[in-house]
């Protein structure tokens, strides 16, 4: 009976989760954005209802109605003022913007009402009613459940029986299709954000019903975890599943609270649901964007030794003997925050993965080191190493369920991870404090109380050293792999990068770096209070600072870490005092979090490259150079190749055979029993009208599609189930019809990323010595053939379309594959460039011994350069033979009649007749 009682009680909390989850689903369906500010909307609605009822004497229904209106207005303003200007930004940038909004709303409520609990009348009747036997449950439980069910029913009816609902459903599947039907995506986004915000305001106003009238900002903050769990159960699409998910999570949480007295265990139930859902589902949420979306620019990682030495010496000198003692604690806070910020640069800036738990991971390192020092008497250095390893291990373990999927799943998981660590570890009374016993290094006493200058100097040195490691990572092979993954996971896999391995490395390394910052911050205090030092909102703050500074630049966190609470900014602001390096109440310091969050949104809207990006642009203007002329000097062999040197080392001969290949998407058959063979030193042309299945065939052969039936063999070995990166490493490479270059990298770096060996040792050695790699001779040969020498040090995003097309071809051959799959390589090229491409393709086959599968709409190019030709029509092979045989084939004539005149399609040009 107790289980039933607590399950029924949990329905009230579940209904709140369901209302919030429904709002998340609506917003996602209309705009493709996961709104992490949703609990902030609920917080605002809840406190508006409190003020109207308690301080202004309004009735419960009036107060609740105003909470709904406030939530709707917040949603509308968010869409119009923040997200609409960010519609061309990356999906992750839009998610980060919602985190900034969450910070603003939370801080505004804290300024107005403080952190303590307040009592407000329940908006719903709380009288107990008899259910079964002696089980009595408050009436509010069933009322809340009924409200959530009615809202769900209205949403389902609207989605299924109204034009607006159909438009929103269409937009959730394909925003362009909805636009083509006459619905403005901006209007739909505004409507869904308003409706989602209204539901958040409703949930916030109803929330006191389940807390006996007691509310506090911290109690609202935890609601977003349960709401995310409900929305994930609904896959951010289904309203009934969001209702069911919210109720299940609420009931489970209540039952766990009854069964266990472990602090924080019940509060962690929604996080467990999130992890389980992601593991079982094994795929991520689709990110809605467009081809014009871009991530923040990434720096080059170039180290200027004289600048590093001079600036480091000046910083150490100032801290060691110039600044007053009042500066030492802020210096320590600033440098340790910057260290955690560098972990954000690695994970978000380099790898493109959004984590909202970096400060929590710093807390893991601090917790492990602090406990070992206090309880086991470990020295500072062993404790520091243990803390780093502990943070890296937790980062590795919690990265596994999110990194096997795509999208913003890592943000969802880490958002819950930070909260779970806080309630399960940092806030537990028996673990909440530790007192480090020995702070010395190599016999030098660094105790922050007795020798605060020494400790601050050590923090500065640690920041410099870790900054150098992160810069080295950017310039090395590992850094190019991470940037390739960040830009385009499919293209990264196509050049042999293990995407999962690279992302997991980034998350583990970033956690280790965060652990360094956490340990140094914790040991700067005589007694460590983990709950107050590593609160749940600190990870959002460090992300805000890193993005403002420039999340793709090593110097980014260094520029803005001074703005952290208790940092150097506390000494520079008027009417602001500090106590132990932490801003005291009152003064301008209390507005800093709001100011920083506002600056974050402005940065994302107007310049998501951050302050460091602006400094980079200013430096280029001063040197009167183009923005792309920033890479290392050209290797000498590039010059010799320009003078005519050629390399003809042949590739390993491999035969690719496709047998009975069938590919279905639902009820549509894209390929039906297709077979072909690509032999060493042979160019096999693949022709067919639009929609014939040519690109689908390449996607199947390269591993991007899991085939329905058939076999793909590599020298007789079945590779049908191999991952794309494994096929690439075996010697099977491809280009893409849509190019899919790594726009953050220069042309040279694109080619190096494809040509370099895939050893795991680079993940460690590059941190210390990335080297100065040169293009292999055969790659430089292709560069010279395609006349790309002048473009080597230009970022790909700054190239023309024709230049990008040639770079894509050069990158495809950079790894010296045995078989090369070219998907419409001549699209967008002029006649001269197409002729150069044809010569290169013949040289790849004849001189390099490479097998080439050439897909092209330029029939003349195919017939002029192919040894054999295969023709597809409606997914079936209708012809195979020499170019002259294909030109005369009646089936080919019929297939092309509706696409081009006979003399352009089925008559082979003179130069196509025998090819040597």
PDB file of N, CA and C in Angstrom, residues 492-543:
ATOM      1  N   UNK A 492      34.263  13.364 -41.669  1.00  0.00           N
ATOM      2  CA  UNK A 492      35.385  12.915 -40.837  1.00  0.00           C
ATOM      3  C   UNK A 492      35.534  11.400 -40.897  1.00  0.00           C
ATOM      4  N   UNK A 493      34.417  10.691 -40.793  1.00  0.00           N
ATOM      5  CA  UNK A 493      34.476   9.236 -40.891  1.00  0.00           C
ATOM      6  C   UNK A 493      34.958   8.794 -42.264  1.00  0.00           C
ATOM      7  N   UNK A 494      34.600   9.568 -43.299  1.00  0.00           N
ATOM      8  CA  UNK A 494      34.981   9.203 -44.665  1.00  0.00           C
ATOM      9  C   UNK A 494      36.482   9.303 -44.891  1.00  0.00           C
ATOM     10  N   UNK A 495      37.203  10.097 -44.092  1.00  0.00           N
ATOM     11  CA  UNK A 495      38.652  10.167 -44.237  1.00  0.00           C
ATOM     12  C   UNK A 495      39.357   9.282 -43.206  1.00  0.00           C
ATOM     13  N   UNK A 496      38.587   8.475 -42.476  1.00  0.00           N
ATOM     14  CA  UNK A 496      39.191   7.508 -41.568  1.00  0.00           C
ATOM     15  C   UNK A 496      39.205   7.890 -40.113  1.00  0.00           C
ATOM     16  N   UNK A 497      38.548   8.976 -39.734  1.00  0.00           N
ATOM     17  CA  UNK A 497      38.518   9.387 -38.332  1.00  0.00           C
ATOM     18  C   UNK A 497      37.439   8.593 -37.606  1.00  0.00           C
ATOM     19  N   UNK A 498      37.806   7.970 -36.502  1.00  0.00           N
ATOM     20  CA  UNK A 498      36.834   7.297 -35.652  1.00  0.00           C
ATOM     21  C   UNK A 498      36.117   8.372 -34.842  1.00  0.00           C
ATOM     22  N   UNK A 499      34.904   8.706 -35.252  1.00  0.00           N
ATOM     23  CA  UNK A 499      34.186   9.843 -34.671  1.00  0.00           C
ATOM     24  C   UNK A 499      33.917   9.618 -33.190  1.00  0.00           C
ATOM     25  N   UNK A 500      33.457   8.454 -32.848  1.00  0.00           N
ATOM     26  CA  UNK A 500      33.159   8.163 -31.446  1.00  0.00           C
ATOM     27  C   UNK A 500      34.415   8.272 -30.586  1.00  0.00           C
ATOM     28  N   UNK A 501      35.503   7.712 -31.066  1.00  0.00           N
ATOM     29  CA  UNK A 501      36.761   7.752 -30.328  1.00  0.00           C
ATOM     30  C   UNK A 501      37.238   9.185 -30.136  1.00  0.00           C
ATOM     31  N   UNK A 502      37.141  10.005 -31.186  1.00  0.00           N
ATOM     32  CA  UNK A 502      37.598  11.391 -31.103  1.00  0.00           C
ATOM     33  C   UNK A 502      36.762  12.191 -30.111  1.00  0.00           C
ATOM     34  N   UNK A 503      35.444  12.013 -30.159  1.00  0.00           N
ATOM     35  CA  UNK A 503      34.596  12.758 -29.239  1.00  0.00           C
ATOM     36  C   UNK A 503      34.806  12.310 -27.793  1.00  0.00           C
ATOM     37  N   UNK A 504      34.971  11.022 -27.603  1.00  0.00           N
ATOM     38  CA  UNK A 504      35.196  10.522 -26.246  1.00  0.00           C
ATOM     39  C   UNK A 504      36.532  11.015 -25.707  1.00  0.00           C
ATOM     40  N   UNK A 505      37.536  11.080 -26.572  1.00  0.00           N
ATOM     41  CA  UNK A 505      38.831  11.651 -26.164  1.00  0.00           C
ATOM     42  C   UNK A 505      38.668  13.101 -25.743  1.00  0.00           C
ATOM     43  N   UNK A 506      37.921  13.876 -26.527  1.00  0.00           N
ATOM     44  CA  UNK A 506      37.733  15.286 -26.203  1.00  0.00           C
ATOM     45  C   UNK A 506      37.037  15.444 -24.856  1.00  0.00           C
ATOM     46  N   UNK A 507      36.032  14.606 -24.609  1.00  0.00           N
ATOM     47  CA  UNK A 507      35.311  14.725 -23.348  1.00  0.00           C
ATOM     48  C   UNK A 507      36.192  14.311 -22.183  1.00  0.00           C
ATOM     49  N   UNK A 508      36.993  13.254 -22.356  1.00  0.00           N
ATOM     50  CA  UNK A 508      37.877  12.805 -21.276  1.00  0.00           C
ATOM     51  C   UNK A 508      38.966  13.821 -20.994  1.00  0.00           C
ATOM     52  N   UNK A 509      39.597  14.337 -22.054  1.00  0.00           N
ATOM     53  CA  UNK A 509      40.652  15.330 -21.861  1.00  0.00           C
ATOM     54  C   UNK A 509      40.097  16.601 -21.236  1.00  0.00           C
ATOM     55  N   UNK A 510      38.944  17.044 -21.702  1.00  0.00           N
ATOM     56  CA  UNK A 510      38.373  18.270 -21.141  1.00  0.00           C
ATOM     57  C   UNK A 510      38.026  18.076 -19.664  1.00  0.00           C
ATOM     58  N   UNK A 511      37.553  16.887 -19.309  1.00  0.00           N
ATOM     59  CA  UNK A 511      37.255  16.622 -17.901  1.00  0.00           C
ATOM     60  C   UNK A 511      38.533  16.652 -17.064  1.00  0.00           C
ATOM     61  N   UNK A 512      39.620  16.111 -17.605  1.00  0.00           N
ATOM     62  CA  UNK A 512      40.894  16.137 -16.888  1.00  0.00           C
ATOM     63  C   UNK A 512      41.368  17.570 -16.660  1.00  0.00           C
ATOM     64  N   UNK A 513      41.255  18.413 -17.689  1.00  0.00           N
ATOM     65  CA  UNK A 513      41.662  19.817 -17.551  1.00  0.00           C
ATOM     66  C   UNK A 513      40.777  20.523 -16.528  1.00  0.00           C
ATOM     67  N   UNK A 514      39.470  20.251 -16.581  1.00  0.00           N
ATOM     68  CA  UNK A 514      38.572  20.824 -15.578  1.00  0.00           C
ATOM     69  C   UNK A 514      38.973  20.368 -14.187  1.00  0.00           C
ATOM     70  N   UNK A 515      39.397  19.098 -14.069  1.00  0.00           N
ATOM     71  CA  UNK A 515      39.835  18.591 -12.780  1.00  0.00           C
ATOM     72  C   UNK A 515      41.023  19.355 -12.228  1.00  0.00           C
ATOM     73  N   UNK A 516      41.950  19.770 -13.099  1.00  0.00           N
ATOM     74  CA  UNK A 516      43.094  20.572 -12.630  1.00  0.00           C
ATOM     75  C   UNK A 516      42.593  21.866 -12.008  1.00  0.00           C
ATOM     76  N   UNK A 517      41.697  22.551 -12.723  1.00  0.00           N
ATOM     77  CA  UNK A 517      41.162  23.802 -12.191  1.00  0.00           C
ATOM     78  C   UNK A 517      40.417  23.587 -10.885  1.00  0.00           C
ATOM     79  N   UNK A 518      39.648  22.493 -10.795  1.00  0.00           N
ATOM     80  CA  UNK A 518      38.891  22.240  -9.575  1.00  0.00           C
ATOM     81  C   UNK A 518      39.788  21.972  -8.376  1.00  0.00           C
ATOM     82  N   UNK A 519      40.828  21.169  -8.553  1.00  0.00           N
ATOM     83  CA  UNK A 519      41.739  20.868  -7.449  1.00  0.00           C
ATOM     84  C   UNK A 519      42.442  22.132  -6.977  1.00  0.00           C
ATOM     85  N   UNK A 520      42.957  22.920  -7.906  1.00  0.00           N
ATOM     86  CA  UNK A 520      43.669  24.137  -7.514  1.00  0.00           C
ATOM     87  C   UNK A 520      42.735  25.122  -6.815  1.00  0.00           C
ATOM     88  N   UNK A 521      41.503  25.214  -7.255  1.00  0.00           N
ATOM     89  CA  UNK A 521      40.548  26.108  -6.583  1.00  0.00           C
ATOM     90  C   UNK A 521      40.242  25.604  -5.179  1.00  0.00           C
ATOM     91  N   UNK A 522      40.001  24.304  -5.044  1.00  0.00           N
ATOM     92  CA  UNK A 522      39.640  23.760  -3.735  1.00  0.00           C
ATOM     93  C   UNK A 522      40.783  23.897  -2.731  1.00  0.00           C
ATOM     94  N   UNK A 523      42.006  23.624  -3.152  1.00  0.00           N
ATOM     95  CA  UNK A 523      43.143  23.655  -2.234  1.00  0.00           C
ATOM     96  C   UNK A 523      43.566  25.080  -1.873  1.00  0.00           C
ATOM     97  N   UNK A 524      42.952  26.072  -2.519  1.00  0.00           N
ATOM     98  CA  UNK A 524      43.272  27.454  -2.158  1.00  0.00           C
ATOM     99  C   UNK A 524      42.554  27.881  -0.891  1.00  0.00           C
ATOM    100  N   UNK A 525      41.674  27.037  -0.365  1.00  0.00           N
ATOM    101  CA  UNK A 525      40.937  27.333   0.854  1.00  0.00           C
ATOM    102  C   UNK A 525      41.399  26.417   1.978  1.00  0.00           C
ATOM    103  N   UNK A 526      41.307  26.924   3.174  1.00  0.00           N
ATOM    104  CA  UNK A 526      41.708  26.120   4.324  1.00  0.00           C
ATOM    105  C   UNK A 526      40.776  24.923   4.485  1.00  0.00           C
ATOM    106  N   UNK A 527      39.483  25.148   4.250  1.00  0.00           N
ATOM    107  CA  UNK A 527      38.493  24.084   4.328  1.00  0.00           C
ATOM    108  C   UNK A 527      37.611  24.170   3.091  1.00  0.00           C
ATOM    109  N   UNK A 528      37.411  23.038   2.459  1.00  0.00           N
ATOM    110  CA  UNK A 528      36.672  23.013   1.203  1.00  0.00           C
ATOM    111  C   UNK A 528      35.219  22.643   1.472  1.00  0.00           C
ATOM    112  N   UNK A 529      34.296  23.508   1.057  1.00  0.00           N
ATOM    113  CA  UNK A 529      32.873  23.211   1.105  1.00  0.00           C
ATOM    114  C   UNK A 529      32.405  22.980  -0.335  1.00  0.00           C
ATOM    115  N   UNK A 530      32.258  21.719  -0.695  1.00  0.00           N
ATOM    116  CA  UNK A 530      32.014  21.384  -2.098  1.00  0.00           C
ATOM    117  C   UNK A 530      30.671  21.914  -2.597  1.00  0.00           C
ATOM    118  N   UNK A 531      29.656  21.902  -1.737  1.00  0.00           N
ATOM    119  CA  UNK A 531      28.342  22.354  -2.164  1.00  0.00           C
ATOM    120  C   UNK A 531      28.315  23.819  -2.557  1.00  0.00           C
ATOM    121  N   UNK A 532      28.994  24.665  -1.789  1.00  0.00           N
ATOM    122  CA  UNK A 532      29.000  26.099  -2.087  1.00  0.00           C
ATOM    123  C   UNK A 532      30.046  26.455  -3.137  1.00  0.00           C
ATOM    124  N   UNK A 533      31.121  25.668  -3.239  1.00  0.00           N
ATOM    125  CA  UNK A 533      32.185  25.979  -4.183  1.00  0.00           C
ATOM    126  C   UNK A 533      31.849  25.521  -5.599  1.00  0.00           C
ATOM    127  N   UNK A 534      31.045  24.445  -5.709  1.00  0.00           N
ATOM    128  CA  UNK A 534      30.716  23.892  -7.028  1.00  0.00           C
ATOM    129  C   UNK A 534      29.195  23.770  -7.179  1.00  0.00           C
ATOM    130  N   UNK A 535      28.477  24.893  -7.162  1.00  0.00           N
ATOM    131  CA  UNK A 535      27.020  24.857  -7.300  1.00  0.00           C
ATOM    132  C   UNK A 535      26.610  24.482  -8.723  1.00  0.00           C
ATOM    133  N   UNK A 536      25.327  24.157  -8.891  1.00  0.00           N
ATOM    134  CA  UNK A 536      24.849  23.674 -10.184  1.00  0.00           C
ATOM    135  C   UNK A 536      24.962  24.728 -11.273  1.00  0.00           C
ATOM    136  N   UNK A 537      24.823  25.988 -10.919  1.00  0.00           N
ATOM    137  CA  UNK A 537      24.861  27.039 -11.944  1.00  0.00           C
ATOM    138  C   UNK A 537      26.257  27.443 -12.376  1.00  0.00           C
ATOM    139  N   UNK A 538      27.302  26.964 -11.685  1.00  0.00           N
ATOM    140  CA  UNK A 538      28.662  27.403 -12.006  1.00  0.00           C
ATOM    141  C   UNK A 538      29.095  26.936 -13.394  1.00  0.00           C
ATOM    142  N   UNK A 539      28.619  25.770 -13.817  1.00  0.00           N
ATOM    143  CA  UNK A 539      28.999  25.275 -15.145  1.00  0.00           C
ATOM    144  C   UNK A 539      28.431  26.165 -16.245  1.00  0.00           C
ATOM    145  N   UNK A 540      27.223  26.675 -16.037  1.00  0.00           N
ATOM    146  CA  UNK A 540      26.661  27.611 -17.010  1.00  0.00           C
ATOM    147  C   UNK A 540      27.480  28.885 -17.040  1.00  0.00           C
ATOM    148  N   UNK A 541      27.905  29.351 -15.881  1.00  0.00           N
ATOM    149  CA  UNK A 541      28.685  30.590 -15.828  1.00  0.00           C
ATOM    150  C   UNK A 541      30.008  30.455 -16.566  1.00  0.00           C
ATOM    151  N   UNK A 542      30.704  29.335 -16.388  1.00  0.00           N
ATOM    152  CA  UNK A 542      31.996  29.181 -17.054  1.00  0.00           C
ATOM    153  C   UNK A 542      31.803  29.018 -18.560  1.00  0.00           C
ATOM    154  N   UNK A 543      30.701  28.403 -18.972  1.00  0.00           N
ATOM    155  CA  UNK A 543      30.394  28.318 -20.402  1.00  0.00           C
ATOM    156  C   UNK A 543      30.116  29.709 -20.967  1.00  0.00           C
TER     157      UNK A 543
END
